[in-house]
Short mmCIF file of N, CA and C in Angstrom, two decimals:
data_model
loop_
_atom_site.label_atom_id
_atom_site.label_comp_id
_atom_site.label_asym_id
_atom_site.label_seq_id
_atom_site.Cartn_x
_atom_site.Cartn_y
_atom_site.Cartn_z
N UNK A 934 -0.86 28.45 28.76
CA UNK A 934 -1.02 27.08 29.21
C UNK A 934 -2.15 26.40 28.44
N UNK A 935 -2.98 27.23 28.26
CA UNK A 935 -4.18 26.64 27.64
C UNK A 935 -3.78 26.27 26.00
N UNK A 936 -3.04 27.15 25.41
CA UNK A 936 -2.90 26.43 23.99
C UNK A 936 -1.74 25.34 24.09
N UNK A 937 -0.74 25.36 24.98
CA UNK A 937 -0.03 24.12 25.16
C UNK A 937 -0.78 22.66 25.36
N UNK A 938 -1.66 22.90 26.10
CA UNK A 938 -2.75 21.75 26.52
C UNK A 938 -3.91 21.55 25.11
N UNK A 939 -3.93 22.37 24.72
CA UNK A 939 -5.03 22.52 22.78
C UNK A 939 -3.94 21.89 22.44
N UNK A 940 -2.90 22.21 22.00
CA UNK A 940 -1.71 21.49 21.13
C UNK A 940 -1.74 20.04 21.17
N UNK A 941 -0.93 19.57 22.74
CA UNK A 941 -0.84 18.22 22.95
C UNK A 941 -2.18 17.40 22.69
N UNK A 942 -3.29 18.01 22.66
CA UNK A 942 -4.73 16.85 22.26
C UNK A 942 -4.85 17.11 20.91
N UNK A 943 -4.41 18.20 20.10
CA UNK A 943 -4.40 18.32 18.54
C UNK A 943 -3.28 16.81 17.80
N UNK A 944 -2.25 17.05 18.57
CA UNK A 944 -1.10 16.48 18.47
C UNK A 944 -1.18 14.78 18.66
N UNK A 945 -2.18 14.67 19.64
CA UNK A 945 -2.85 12.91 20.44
C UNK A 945 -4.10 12.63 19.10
N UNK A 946 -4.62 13.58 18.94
CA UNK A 946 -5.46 13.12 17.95
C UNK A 946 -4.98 12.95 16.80
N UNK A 947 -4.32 13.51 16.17
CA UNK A 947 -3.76 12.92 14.85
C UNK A 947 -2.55 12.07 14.99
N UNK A 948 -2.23 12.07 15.67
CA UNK A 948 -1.41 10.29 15.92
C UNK A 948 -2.29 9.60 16.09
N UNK A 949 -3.24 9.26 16.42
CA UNK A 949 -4.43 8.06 16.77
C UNK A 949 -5.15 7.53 15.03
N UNK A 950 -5.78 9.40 14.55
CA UNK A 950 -6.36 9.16 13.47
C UNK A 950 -4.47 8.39 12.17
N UNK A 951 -3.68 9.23 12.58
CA UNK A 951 -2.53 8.61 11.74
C UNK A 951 -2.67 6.74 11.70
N UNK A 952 -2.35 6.35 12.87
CA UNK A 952 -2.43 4.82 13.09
C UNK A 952 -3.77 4.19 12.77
N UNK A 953 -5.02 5.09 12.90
CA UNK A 953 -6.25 4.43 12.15
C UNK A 953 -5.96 3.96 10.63
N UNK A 954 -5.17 5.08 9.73
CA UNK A 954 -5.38 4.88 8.36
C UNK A 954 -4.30 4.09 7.77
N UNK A 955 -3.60 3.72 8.70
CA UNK A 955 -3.10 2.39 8.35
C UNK A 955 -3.82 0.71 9.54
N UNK A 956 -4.13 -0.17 8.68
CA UNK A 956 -4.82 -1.22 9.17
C UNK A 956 -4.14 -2.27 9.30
N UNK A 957 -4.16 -3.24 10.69
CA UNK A 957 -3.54 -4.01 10.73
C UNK A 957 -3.50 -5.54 9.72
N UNK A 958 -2.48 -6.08 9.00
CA UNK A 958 -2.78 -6.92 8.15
C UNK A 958 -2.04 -8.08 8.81
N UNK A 959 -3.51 -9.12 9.36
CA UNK A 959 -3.20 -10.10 10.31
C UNK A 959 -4.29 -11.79 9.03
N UNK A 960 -3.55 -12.46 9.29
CA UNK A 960 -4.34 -13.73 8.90
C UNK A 960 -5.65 -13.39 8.13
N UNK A 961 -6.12 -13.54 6.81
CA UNK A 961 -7.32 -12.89 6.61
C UNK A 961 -7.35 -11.37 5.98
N UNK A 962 -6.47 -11.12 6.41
CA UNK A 962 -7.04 -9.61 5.53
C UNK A 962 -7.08 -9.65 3.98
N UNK A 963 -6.20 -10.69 3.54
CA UNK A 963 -5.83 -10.71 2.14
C UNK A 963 -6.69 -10.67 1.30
N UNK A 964 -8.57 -11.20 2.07
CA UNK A 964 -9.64 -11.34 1.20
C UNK A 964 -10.08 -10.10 2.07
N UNK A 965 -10.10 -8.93 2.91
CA UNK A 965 -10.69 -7.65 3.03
C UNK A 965 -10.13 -7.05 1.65
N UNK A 966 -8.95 -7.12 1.41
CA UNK A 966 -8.42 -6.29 0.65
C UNK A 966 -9.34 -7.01 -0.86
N UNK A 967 -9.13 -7.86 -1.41
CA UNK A 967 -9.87 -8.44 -2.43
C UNK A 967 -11.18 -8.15 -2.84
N UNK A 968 -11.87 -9.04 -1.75
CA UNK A 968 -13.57 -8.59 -1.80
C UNK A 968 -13.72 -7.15 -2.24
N UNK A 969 -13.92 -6.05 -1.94
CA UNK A 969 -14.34 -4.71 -1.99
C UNK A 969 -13.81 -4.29 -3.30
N UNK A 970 -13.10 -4.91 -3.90
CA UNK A 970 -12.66 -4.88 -5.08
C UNK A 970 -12.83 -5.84 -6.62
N UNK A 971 -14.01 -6.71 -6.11
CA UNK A 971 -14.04 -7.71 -7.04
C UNK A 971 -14.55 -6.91 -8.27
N UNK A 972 -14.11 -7.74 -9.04
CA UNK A 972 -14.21 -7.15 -10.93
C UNK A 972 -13.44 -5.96 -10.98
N UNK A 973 -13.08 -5.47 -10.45
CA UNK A 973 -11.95 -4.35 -10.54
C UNK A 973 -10.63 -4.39 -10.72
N UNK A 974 -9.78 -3.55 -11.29
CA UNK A 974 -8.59 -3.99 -11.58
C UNK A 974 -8.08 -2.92 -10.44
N UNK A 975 -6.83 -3.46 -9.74
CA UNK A 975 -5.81 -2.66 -9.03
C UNK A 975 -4.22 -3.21 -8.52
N UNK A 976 -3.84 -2.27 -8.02
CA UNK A 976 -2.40 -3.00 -7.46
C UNK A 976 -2.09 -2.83 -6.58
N UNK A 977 -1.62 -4.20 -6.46
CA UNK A 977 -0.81 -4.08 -4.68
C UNK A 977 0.10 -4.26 -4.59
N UNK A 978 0.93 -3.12 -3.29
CA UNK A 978 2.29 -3.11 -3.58
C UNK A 978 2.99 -3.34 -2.35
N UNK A 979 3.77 -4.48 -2.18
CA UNK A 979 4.32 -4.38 -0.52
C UNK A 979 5.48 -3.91 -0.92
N UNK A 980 6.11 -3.03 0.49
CA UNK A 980 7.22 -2.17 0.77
C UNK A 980 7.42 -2.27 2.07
N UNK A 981 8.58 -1.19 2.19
CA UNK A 981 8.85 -1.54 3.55
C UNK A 981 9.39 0.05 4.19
N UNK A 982 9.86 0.25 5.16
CA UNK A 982 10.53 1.32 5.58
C UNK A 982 11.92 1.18 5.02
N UNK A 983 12.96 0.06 5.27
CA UNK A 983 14.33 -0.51 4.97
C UNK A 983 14.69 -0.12 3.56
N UNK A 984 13.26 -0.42 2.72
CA UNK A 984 13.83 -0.35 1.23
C UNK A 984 14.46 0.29 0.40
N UNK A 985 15.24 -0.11 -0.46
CA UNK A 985 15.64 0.77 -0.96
C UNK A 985 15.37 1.38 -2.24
N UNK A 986 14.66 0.69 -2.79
CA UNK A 986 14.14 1.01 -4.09
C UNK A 986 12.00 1.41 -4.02
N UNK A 987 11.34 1.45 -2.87
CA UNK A 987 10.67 1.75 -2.71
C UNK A 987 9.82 3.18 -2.76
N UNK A 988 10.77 4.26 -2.35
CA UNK A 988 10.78 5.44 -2.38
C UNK A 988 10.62 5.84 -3.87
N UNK A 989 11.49 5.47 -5.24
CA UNK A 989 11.06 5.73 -6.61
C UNK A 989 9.51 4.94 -7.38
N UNK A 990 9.88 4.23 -6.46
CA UNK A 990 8.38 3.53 -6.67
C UNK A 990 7.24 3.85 -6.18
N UNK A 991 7.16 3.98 -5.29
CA UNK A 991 6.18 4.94 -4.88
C UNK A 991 5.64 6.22 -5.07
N UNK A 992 6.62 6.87 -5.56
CA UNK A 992 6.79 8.31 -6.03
C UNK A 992 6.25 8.45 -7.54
N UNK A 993 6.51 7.13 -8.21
CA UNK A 993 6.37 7.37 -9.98
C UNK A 993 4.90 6.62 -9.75
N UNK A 994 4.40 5.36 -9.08
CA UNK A 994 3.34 5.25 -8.80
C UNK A 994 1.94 6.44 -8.37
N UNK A 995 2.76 7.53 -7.34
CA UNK A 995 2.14 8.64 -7.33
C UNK A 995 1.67 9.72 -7.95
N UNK A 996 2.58 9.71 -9.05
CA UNK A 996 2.67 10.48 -9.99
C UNK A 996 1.44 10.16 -11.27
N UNK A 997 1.29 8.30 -11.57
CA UNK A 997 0.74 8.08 -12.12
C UNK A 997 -0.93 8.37 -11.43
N UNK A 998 -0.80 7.86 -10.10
CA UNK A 998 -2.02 7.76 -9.65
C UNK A 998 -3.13 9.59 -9.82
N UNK A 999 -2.29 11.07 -10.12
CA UNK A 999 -2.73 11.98 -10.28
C UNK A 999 -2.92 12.23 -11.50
N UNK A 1000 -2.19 11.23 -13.02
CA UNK A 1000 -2.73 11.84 -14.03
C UNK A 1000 -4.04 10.55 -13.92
N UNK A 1001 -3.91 9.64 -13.59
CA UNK A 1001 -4.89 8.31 -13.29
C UNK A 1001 -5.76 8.42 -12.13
N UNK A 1002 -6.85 9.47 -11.84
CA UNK A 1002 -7.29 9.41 -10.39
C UNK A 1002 -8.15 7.88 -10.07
N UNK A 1003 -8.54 7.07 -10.88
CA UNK A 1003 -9.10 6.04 -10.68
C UNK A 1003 -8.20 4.74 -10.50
N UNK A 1004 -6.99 4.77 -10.38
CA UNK A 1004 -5.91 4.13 -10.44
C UNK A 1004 -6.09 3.71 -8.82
N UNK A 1005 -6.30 2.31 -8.39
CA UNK A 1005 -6.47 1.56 -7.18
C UNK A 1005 -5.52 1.11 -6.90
N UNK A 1006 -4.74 1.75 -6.09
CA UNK A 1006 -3.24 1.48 -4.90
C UNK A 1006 -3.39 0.75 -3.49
N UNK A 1007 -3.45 -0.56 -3.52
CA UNK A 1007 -3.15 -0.80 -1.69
C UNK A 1007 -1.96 -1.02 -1.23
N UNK A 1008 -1.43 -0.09 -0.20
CA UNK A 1008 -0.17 -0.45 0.28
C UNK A 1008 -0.01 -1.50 1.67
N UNK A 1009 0.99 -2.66 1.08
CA UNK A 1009 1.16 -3.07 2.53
C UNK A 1009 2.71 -3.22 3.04
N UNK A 1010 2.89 -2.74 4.25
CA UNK A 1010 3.78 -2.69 4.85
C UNK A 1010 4.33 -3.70 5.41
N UNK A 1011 5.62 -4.38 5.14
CA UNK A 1011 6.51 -5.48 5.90
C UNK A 1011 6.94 -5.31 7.20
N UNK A 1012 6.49 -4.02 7.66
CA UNK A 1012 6.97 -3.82 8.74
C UNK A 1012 6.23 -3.84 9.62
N UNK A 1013 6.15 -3.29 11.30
CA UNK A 1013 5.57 -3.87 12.12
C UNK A 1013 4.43 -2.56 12.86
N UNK A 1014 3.40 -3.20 13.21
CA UNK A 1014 2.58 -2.12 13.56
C UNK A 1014 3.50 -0.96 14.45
N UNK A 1015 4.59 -0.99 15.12
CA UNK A 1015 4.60 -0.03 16.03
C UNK A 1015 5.46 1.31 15.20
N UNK A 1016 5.72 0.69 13.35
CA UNK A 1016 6.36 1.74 12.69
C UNK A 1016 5.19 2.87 11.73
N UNK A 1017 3.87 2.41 12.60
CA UNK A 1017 2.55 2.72 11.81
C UNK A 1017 2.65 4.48 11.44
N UNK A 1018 3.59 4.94 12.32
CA UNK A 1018 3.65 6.41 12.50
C UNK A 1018 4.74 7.04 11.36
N UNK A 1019 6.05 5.61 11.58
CA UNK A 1019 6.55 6.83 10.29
C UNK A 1019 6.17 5.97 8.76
N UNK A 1020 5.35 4.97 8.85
CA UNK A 1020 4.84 4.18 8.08
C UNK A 1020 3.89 5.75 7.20
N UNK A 1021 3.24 6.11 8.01
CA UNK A 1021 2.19 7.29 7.29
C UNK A 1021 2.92 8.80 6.87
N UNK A 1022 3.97 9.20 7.95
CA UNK A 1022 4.63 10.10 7.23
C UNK A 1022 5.16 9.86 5.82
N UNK A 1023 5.95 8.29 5.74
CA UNK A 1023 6.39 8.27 4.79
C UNK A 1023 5.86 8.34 3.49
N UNK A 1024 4.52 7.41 3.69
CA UNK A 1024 3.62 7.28 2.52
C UNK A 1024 2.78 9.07 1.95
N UNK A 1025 3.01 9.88 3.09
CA UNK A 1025 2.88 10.84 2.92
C UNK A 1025 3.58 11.90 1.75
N UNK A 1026 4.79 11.52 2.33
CA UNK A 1026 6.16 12.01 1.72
C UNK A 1026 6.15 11.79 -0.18
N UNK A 1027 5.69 10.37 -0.03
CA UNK A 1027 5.50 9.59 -2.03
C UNK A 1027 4.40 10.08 -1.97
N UNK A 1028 3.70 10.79 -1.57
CA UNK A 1028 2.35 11.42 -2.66
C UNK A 1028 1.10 10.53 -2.05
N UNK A 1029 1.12 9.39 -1.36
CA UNK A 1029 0.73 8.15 -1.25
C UNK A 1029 -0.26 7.85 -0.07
N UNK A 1030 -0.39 8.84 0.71
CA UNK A 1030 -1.13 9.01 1.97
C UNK A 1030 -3.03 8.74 1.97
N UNK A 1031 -2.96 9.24 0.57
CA UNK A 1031 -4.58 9.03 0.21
C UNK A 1031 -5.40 7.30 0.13
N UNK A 1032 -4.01 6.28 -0.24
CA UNK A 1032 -4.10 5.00 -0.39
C UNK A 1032 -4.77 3.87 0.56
N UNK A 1033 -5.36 3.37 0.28
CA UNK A 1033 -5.45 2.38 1.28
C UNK A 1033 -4.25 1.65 1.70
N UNK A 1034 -3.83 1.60 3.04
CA UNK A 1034 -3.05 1.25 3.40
C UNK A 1034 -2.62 0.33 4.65
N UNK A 1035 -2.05 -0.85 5.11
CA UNK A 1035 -2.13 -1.98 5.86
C UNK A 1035 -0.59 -2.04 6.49
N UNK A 1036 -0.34 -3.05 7.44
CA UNK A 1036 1.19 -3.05 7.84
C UNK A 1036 0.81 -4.44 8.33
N UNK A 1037 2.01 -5.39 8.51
CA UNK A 1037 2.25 -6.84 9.00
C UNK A 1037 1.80 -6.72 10.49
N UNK A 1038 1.36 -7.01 10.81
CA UNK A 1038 0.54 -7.47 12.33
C UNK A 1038 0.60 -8.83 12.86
N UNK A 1039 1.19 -9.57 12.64
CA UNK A 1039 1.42 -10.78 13.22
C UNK A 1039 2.73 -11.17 13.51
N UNK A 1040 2.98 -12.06 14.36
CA UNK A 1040 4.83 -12.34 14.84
C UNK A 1040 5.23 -13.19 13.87
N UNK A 1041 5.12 -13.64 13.02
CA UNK A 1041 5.01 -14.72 12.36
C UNK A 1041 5.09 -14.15 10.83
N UNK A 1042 5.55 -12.63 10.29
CA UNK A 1042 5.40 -12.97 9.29
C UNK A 1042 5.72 -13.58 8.12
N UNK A 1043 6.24 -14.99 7.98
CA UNK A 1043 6.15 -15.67 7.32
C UNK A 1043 5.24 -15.84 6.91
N UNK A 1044 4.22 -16.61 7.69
CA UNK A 1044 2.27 -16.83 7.47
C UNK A 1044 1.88 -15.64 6.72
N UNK A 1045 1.95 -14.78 6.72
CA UNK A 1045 1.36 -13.07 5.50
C UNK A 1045 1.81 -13.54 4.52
N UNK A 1046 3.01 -13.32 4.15
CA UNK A 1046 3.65 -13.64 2.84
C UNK A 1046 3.68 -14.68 2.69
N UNK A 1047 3.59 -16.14 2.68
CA UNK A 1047 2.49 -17.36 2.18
C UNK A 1047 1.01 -16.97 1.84
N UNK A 1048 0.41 -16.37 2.83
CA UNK A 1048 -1.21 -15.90 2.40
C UNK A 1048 -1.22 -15.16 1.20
N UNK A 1049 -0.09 -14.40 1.04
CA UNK A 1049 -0.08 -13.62 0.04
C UNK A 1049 0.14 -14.31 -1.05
N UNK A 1050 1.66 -15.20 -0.91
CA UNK A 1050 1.81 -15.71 -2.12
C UNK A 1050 2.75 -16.69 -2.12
N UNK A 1051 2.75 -18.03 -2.05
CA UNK A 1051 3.52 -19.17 -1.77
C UNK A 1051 4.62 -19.42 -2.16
N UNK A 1052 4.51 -18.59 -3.51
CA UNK A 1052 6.42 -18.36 -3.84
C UNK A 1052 7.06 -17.40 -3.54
N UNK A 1053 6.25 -16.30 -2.88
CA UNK A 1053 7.22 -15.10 -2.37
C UNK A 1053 7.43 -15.37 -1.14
N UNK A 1054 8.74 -14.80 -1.26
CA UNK A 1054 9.55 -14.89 0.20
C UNK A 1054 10.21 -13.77 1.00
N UNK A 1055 9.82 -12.45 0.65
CA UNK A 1055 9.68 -11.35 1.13
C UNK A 1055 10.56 -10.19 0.86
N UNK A 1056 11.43 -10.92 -0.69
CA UNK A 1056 12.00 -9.47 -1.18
C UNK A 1056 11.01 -8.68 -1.61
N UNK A 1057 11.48 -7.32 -1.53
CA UNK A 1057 10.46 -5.78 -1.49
C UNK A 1057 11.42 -4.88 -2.59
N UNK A 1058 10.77 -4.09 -3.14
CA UNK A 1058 9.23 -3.90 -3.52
C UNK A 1058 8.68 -4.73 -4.54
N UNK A 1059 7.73 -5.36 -4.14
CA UNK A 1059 6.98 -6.56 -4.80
C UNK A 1059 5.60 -6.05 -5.18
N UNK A 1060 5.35 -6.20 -6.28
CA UNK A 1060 4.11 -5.62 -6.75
C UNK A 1060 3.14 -6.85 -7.48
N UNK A 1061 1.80 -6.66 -7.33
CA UNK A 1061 1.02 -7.69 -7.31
C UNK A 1061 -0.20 -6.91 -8.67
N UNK A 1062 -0.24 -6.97 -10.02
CA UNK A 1062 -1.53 -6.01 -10.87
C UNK A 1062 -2.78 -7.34 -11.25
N UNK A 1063 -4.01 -6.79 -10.34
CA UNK A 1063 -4.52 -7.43 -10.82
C UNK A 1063 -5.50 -7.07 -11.76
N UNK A 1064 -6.05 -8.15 -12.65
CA UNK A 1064 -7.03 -7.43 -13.23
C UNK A 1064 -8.19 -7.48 -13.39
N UNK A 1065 -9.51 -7.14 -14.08
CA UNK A 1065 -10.75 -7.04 -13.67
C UNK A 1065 -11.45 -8.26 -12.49
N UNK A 1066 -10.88 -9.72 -13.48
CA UNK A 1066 -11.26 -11.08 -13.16
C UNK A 1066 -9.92 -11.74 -12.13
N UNK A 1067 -9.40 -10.61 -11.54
CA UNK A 1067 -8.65 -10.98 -10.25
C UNK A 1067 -7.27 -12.09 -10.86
N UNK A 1068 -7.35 -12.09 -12.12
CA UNK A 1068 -5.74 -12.30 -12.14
C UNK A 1068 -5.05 -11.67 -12.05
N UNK A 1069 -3.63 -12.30 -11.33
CA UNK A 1069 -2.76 -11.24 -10.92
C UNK A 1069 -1.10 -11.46 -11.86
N UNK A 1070 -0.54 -11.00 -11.65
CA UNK A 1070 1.10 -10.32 -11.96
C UNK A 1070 1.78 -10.00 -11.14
N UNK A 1071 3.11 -10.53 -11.21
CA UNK A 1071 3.53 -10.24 -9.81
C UNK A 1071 4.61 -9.53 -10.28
N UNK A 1072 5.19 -8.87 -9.79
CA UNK A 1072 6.77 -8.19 -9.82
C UNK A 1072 7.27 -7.80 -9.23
N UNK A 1073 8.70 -8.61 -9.07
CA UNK A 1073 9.81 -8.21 -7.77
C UNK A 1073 10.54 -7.38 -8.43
N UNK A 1074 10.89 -6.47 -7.48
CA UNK A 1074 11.88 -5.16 -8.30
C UNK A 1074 11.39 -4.47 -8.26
N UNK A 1075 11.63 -2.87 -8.81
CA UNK A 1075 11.76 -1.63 -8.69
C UNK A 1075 10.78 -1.64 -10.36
N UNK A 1076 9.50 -1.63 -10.60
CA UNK A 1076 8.60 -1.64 -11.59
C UNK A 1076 8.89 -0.39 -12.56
N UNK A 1077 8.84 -0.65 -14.16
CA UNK A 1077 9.20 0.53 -14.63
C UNK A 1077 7.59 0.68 -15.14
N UNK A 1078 8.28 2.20 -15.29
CA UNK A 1078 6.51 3.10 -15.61
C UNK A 1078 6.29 2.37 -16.54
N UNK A 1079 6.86 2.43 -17.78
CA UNK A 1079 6.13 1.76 -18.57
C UNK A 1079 5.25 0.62 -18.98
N UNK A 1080 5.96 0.02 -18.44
CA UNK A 1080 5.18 -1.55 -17.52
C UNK A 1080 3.96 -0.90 -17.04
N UNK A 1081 3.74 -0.05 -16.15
CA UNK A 1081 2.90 0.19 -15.48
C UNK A 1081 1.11 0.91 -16.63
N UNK A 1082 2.02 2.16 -17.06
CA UNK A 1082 1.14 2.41 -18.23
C UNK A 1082 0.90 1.49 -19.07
N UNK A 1083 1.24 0.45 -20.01
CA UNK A 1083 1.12 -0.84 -20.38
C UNK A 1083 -0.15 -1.32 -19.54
N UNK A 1084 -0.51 -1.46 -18.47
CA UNK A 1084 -0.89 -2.25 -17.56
C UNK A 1084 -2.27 -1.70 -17.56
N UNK A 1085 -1.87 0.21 -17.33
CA UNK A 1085 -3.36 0.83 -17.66
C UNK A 1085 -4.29 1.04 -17.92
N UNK A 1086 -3.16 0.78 -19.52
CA UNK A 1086 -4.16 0.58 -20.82
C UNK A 1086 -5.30 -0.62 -21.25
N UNK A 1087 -4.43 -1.87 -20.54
CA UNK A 1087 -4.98 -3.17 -20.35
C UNK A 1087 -6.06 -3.36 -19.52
N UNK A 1088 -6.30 -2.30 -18.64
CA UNK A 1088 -7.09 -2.53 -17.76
C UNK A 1088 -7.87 -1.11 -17.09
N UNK A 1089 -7.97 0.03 -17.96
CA UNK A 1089 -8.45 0.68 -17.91
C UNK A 1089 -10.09 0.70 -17.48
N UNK A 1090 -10.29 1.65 -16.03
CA UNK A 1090 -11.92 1.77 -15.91
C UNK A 1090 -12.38 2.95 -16.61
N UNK A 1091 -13.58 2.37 -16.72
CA UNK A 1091 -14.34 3.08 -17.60
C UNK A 1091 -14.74 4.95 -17.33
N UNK A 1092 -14.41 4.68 -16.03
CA UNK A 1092 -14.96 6.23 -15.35
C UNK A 1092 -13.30 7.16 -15.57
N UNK A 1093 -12.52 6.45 -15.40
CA UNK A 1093 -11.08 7.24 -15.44
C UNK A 1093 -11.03 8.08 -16.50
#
């Protein structure tokens, strides 16, 4: 009885810490995510659970991010806080769990994706590279590596 009862609070605690490491992305976060990153180059990538081209993307993104450990990934999720759980398995699954990572938190998301970006309208996977001086790149679609290495090279930190 006693390790059944250890289990279920092993089991309560990492669902709690799971839903911590994804953050809710409500009105405003768009400059949490920014700020902490100024002069830095990184990318942001919204996805979704639905997608279908997300999963290779994420995966070849992952791939890059281990020969690239300085390679800055934020993920945000189109979907809704209460998928926060298989939101983290999944990101788990692409290699991707280490990332900073966010999900849509508001009823409204229209208002996110305007904050985000006034001409996007919420096809996924949409990728955002910015670079040192916070210009960005946007790309709808399924991103090829090469593009991506391209992007690297352009914006390579110094510590990588």
């Amino acid at each position: 009885m006693r390790h059944l009862v250890l289990m279920l609070i092993l089991s309560f605690v990492t669902a709690v810490a799971a839903a911590e490491s994804v953050r809710p992305f409500t009105s405003g976060s768009l400059q949490k995510v920014l700020s902490p990153r100024e002069g830095k180059p990184f990318i942001l990538v919204l996805w979704s659970l639905e997608c279908q081209y997300c999963p290779t993307e994420l995966k070849m993104l992952s791939e890059l991010k281990r020969s690239h450990p300085k390679l800055d990934v934020v993920l945000i999720a189109t979907d809704t806080v209460s998928d926060t759980p298989q939101l983290v398995s999944r990101a788990e699954s692409y290699g991707m769990n280490k990332v900073e990572q966010w999900v849509f938190a508001e009823d409204m998301p229209e208002r996110l994706r305007f904050e985000i970006d006034s001409r996007w309208y919420g096809e996924i996977p949409r990728a955002y590279f910015y670079d040192r001086k916070h210009q960005r790149e946007a790309k709808t679609g399924l991103i090829n590596k090469k593009f991506v290495e391209d992007w690297l090279a352009r914006n390579a930190t110094t510590d990588s």
